[in-house]
Amino acid sequence: MNHNTDKKTKQPNKQQLLNRLKRIEGQVRGVHSMIENDRYCVDILNQIAAIQAAMNKVSLALTEDHTHHCVSKAIKEGNGEEAIDELMDVLKRMLK
């Protein structure tokens, strides 16, 4: 299967995704600061859990956009099996 990382696509919800990622960056910086300042482990772990949940939301939003746009287009163009296989491969990696 061709996993071409040079593929480009227009993200339909680009600004929303960028805003979420910016918030996540801030949360990660907060965890860094918490560790530097010897904060309570459970507080740090709770913050990490929030970051993981936020990243899952970004992944889900991208998966939804990809399915509705790229996979749908590939199916219409007769390349559906390859697009579905590619999507399933990435979902398997996400769920490890």
mmCIF file of C-alpha atoms in Angstrom:
data_model
loop_
_atom_site.group_PDB
_atom_site.id
_atom_site.type_symbol
_atom_site.label_atom_id
_atom_site.label_comp_id
_atom_site.label_asym_id
_atom_site.label_seq_id
_atom_site.Cartn_x
_atom_site.Cartn_y
_atom_site.Cartn_z
ATOM 1 C CA MET A 1 0.000 0.000 0.000
ATOM 2 C CA ASN A 2 1.201 3.479 -0.815
ATOM 3 C CA HIS A 3 1.523 5.615 2.326
ATOM 4 C CA ASN A 4 2.472 8.822 0.573
ATOM 5 C CA THR A 5 3.246 11.389 3.250
ATOM 6 C CA ASP A 6 3.507 14.084 0.575
ATOM 7 C CA LYS A 7 -0.273 14.122 0.057
ATOM 8 C CA LYS A 8 -1.833 17.483 0.757
ATOM 9 C CA THR A 9 -5.420 18.259 1.564
ATOM 10 C CA LYS A 10 -7.379 21.288 2.608
ATOM 11 C CA GLN A 11 -8.544 20.849 6.181
ATOM 12 C CA PRO A 12 -12.199 21.938 6.331
ATOM 13 C CA ASN A 13 -11.955 22.721 10.058
ATOM 14 C CA LYS A 14 -8.377 23.974 10.040
ATOM 15 C CA GLN A 15 -8.805 26.942 12.392
ATOM 16 C CA GLN A 16 -10.778 24.907 14.922
ATOM 17 C CA LEU A 17 -8.064 22.215 14.906
ATOM 18 C CA LEU A 18 -5.306 24.813 15.246
ATOM 19 C CA ASN A 19 -7.119 26.437 18.173
ATOM 20 C CA ARG A 20 -7.464 23.077 19.937
ATOM 21 C CA LEU A 21 -3.792 22.297 19.355
ATOM 22 C CA LYS A 22 -2.783 25.711 20.704
ATOM 23 C CA ARG A 23 -4.729 24.967 23.905
ATOM 24 C CA ILE A 24 -3.053 21.557 24.136
ATOM 25 C CA GLU A 25 0.370 23.196 23.720
ATOM 26 C CA GLY A 26 -0.471 25.416 26.683
ATOM 27 C CA GLN A 27 -1.549 22.406 28.732
ATOM 28 C CA VAL A 28 1.722 20.613 27.927
ATOM 29 C CA ARG A 29 3.706 23.682 28.967
ATOM 30 C CA GLY A 30 1.649 23.664 32.177
ATOM 31 C CA VAL A 31 2.625 20.059 32.882
ATOM 32 C CA HIS A 32 6.264 20.970 32.288
ATOM 33 C CA SER A 33 5.933 23.789 34.812
ATOM 34 C CA MET A 34 4.111 21.535 37.293
ATOM 35 C CA ILE A 35 6.968 19.025 37.171
ATOM 36 C CA GLU A 36 9.586 21.784 37.496
ATOM 37 C CA ASN A 37 7.728 23.110 40.540
ATOM 38 C CA ASP A 38 7.374 19.682 42.183
ATOM 39 C CA ARG A 39 3.582 19.706 42.086
ATOM 40 C CA TYR A 40 1.590 16.779 43.458
ATOM 41 C CA CYS A 41 1.797 13.732 41.146
ATOM 42 C CA VAL A 42 -1.962 13.204 40.998
ATOM 43 C CA ASP A 43 -2.492 16.788 39.848
ATOM 44 C CA ILE A 44 0.057 16.259 37.083
ATOM 45 C CA LEU A 45 -1.515 12.948 36.063
ATOM 46 C CA ASN A 46 -4.952 14.568 35.914
ATOM 47 C CA GLN A 47 -3.562 17.258 33.627
ATOM 48 C CA ILE A 48 -1.936 14.601 31.409
ATOM 49 C CA ALA A 49 -5.273 12.758 31.202
ATOM 50 C CA ALA A 50 -6.920 16.002 30.067
ATOM 51 C CA ILE A 51 -4.241 16.428 27.378
ATOM 52 C CA GLN A 52 -4.752 12.872 26.161
ATOM 53 C CA ALA A 53 -8.528 13.421 25.975
ATOM 54 C CA ALA A 54 -7.990 16.652 24.039
ATOM 55 C CA MET A 55 -5.634 14.902 21.588
ATOM 56 C CA ASN A 56 -8.226 12.160 21.124
ATOM 57 C CA LYS A 57 -10.764 14.824 20.184
ATOM 58 C CA VAL A 58 -8.358 16.255 17.599
ATOM 59 C CA SER A 59 -7.755 12.761 16.212
ATOM 60 C CA LEU A 60 -11.466 12.043 16.041
ATOM 61 C CA ALA A 61 -12.186 15.348 14.286
ATOM 62 C CA LEU A 62 -9.448 14.669 11.718
ATOM 63 C CA THR A 63 -10.699 11.110 11.201
ATOM 64 C CA GLU A 64 -14.224 12.380 10.640
ATOM 65 C CA ASP A 65 -13.078 15.036 8.167
ATOM 66 C CA HIS A 66 -10.865 12.518 6.352
ATOM 67 C CA THR A 67 -13.704 10.006 6.067
ATOM 68 C CA HIS A 68 -16.256 12.543 4.840
ATOM 69 C CA HIS A 69 -13.914 14.128 2.331
ATOM 70 C CA CYS A 70 -10.919 12.036 1.274
ATOM 71 C CA VAL A 71 -12.352 8.542 1.701
ATOM 72 C CA SER A 72 -15.682 9.553 0.204
ATOM 73 C CA LYS A 73 -13.910 11.080 -2.798
ATOM 74 C CA ALA A 74 -11.736 7.968 -3.230
ATOM 75 C CA ILE A 75 -14.824 5.742 -3.214
ATOM 76 C CA LYS A 76 -16.474 7.884 -5.878
ATOM 77 C CA GLU A 77 -13.290 7.687 -7.977
ATOM 78 C CA GLY A 78 -13.033 3.895 -7.649
ATOM 79 C CA ASN A 79 -10.151 3.888 -5.143
ATOM 80 C CA GLY A 80 -12.280 3.130 -2.100
ATOM 81 C CA GLU A 81 -10.613 -0.095 -1.013
ATOM 82 C CA GLU A 82 -7.169 1.509 -0.801
ATOM 83 C CA ALA A 83 -8.548 4.538 1.068
ATOM 84 C CA ILE A 84 -10.444 2.325 3.509
ATOM 85 C CA ASP A 85 -7.378 0.138 4.095
ATOM 86 C CA GLU A 86 -5.290 3.252 4.770
ATOM 87 C CA LEU A 87 -7.908 4.576 7.200
ATOM 88 C CA MET A 88 -8.100 1.250 9.009
ATOM 89 C CA ASP A 89 -4.297 1.131 9.333
ATOM 90 C CA VAL A 90 -4.209 4.541 10.962
ATOM 91 C CA LEU A 91 -7.120 3.659 13.272
ATOM 92 C CA LYS A 92 -5.276 0.534 14.380
ATOM 93 C CA ARG A 93 -2.221 2.649 15.242
ATOM 94 C CA MET A 94 -4.395 5.150 17.121
ATOM 95 C CA LEU A 95 -5.989 2.416 19.223
ATOM 96 C CA LYS A 96 -2.738 0.732 20.285
#
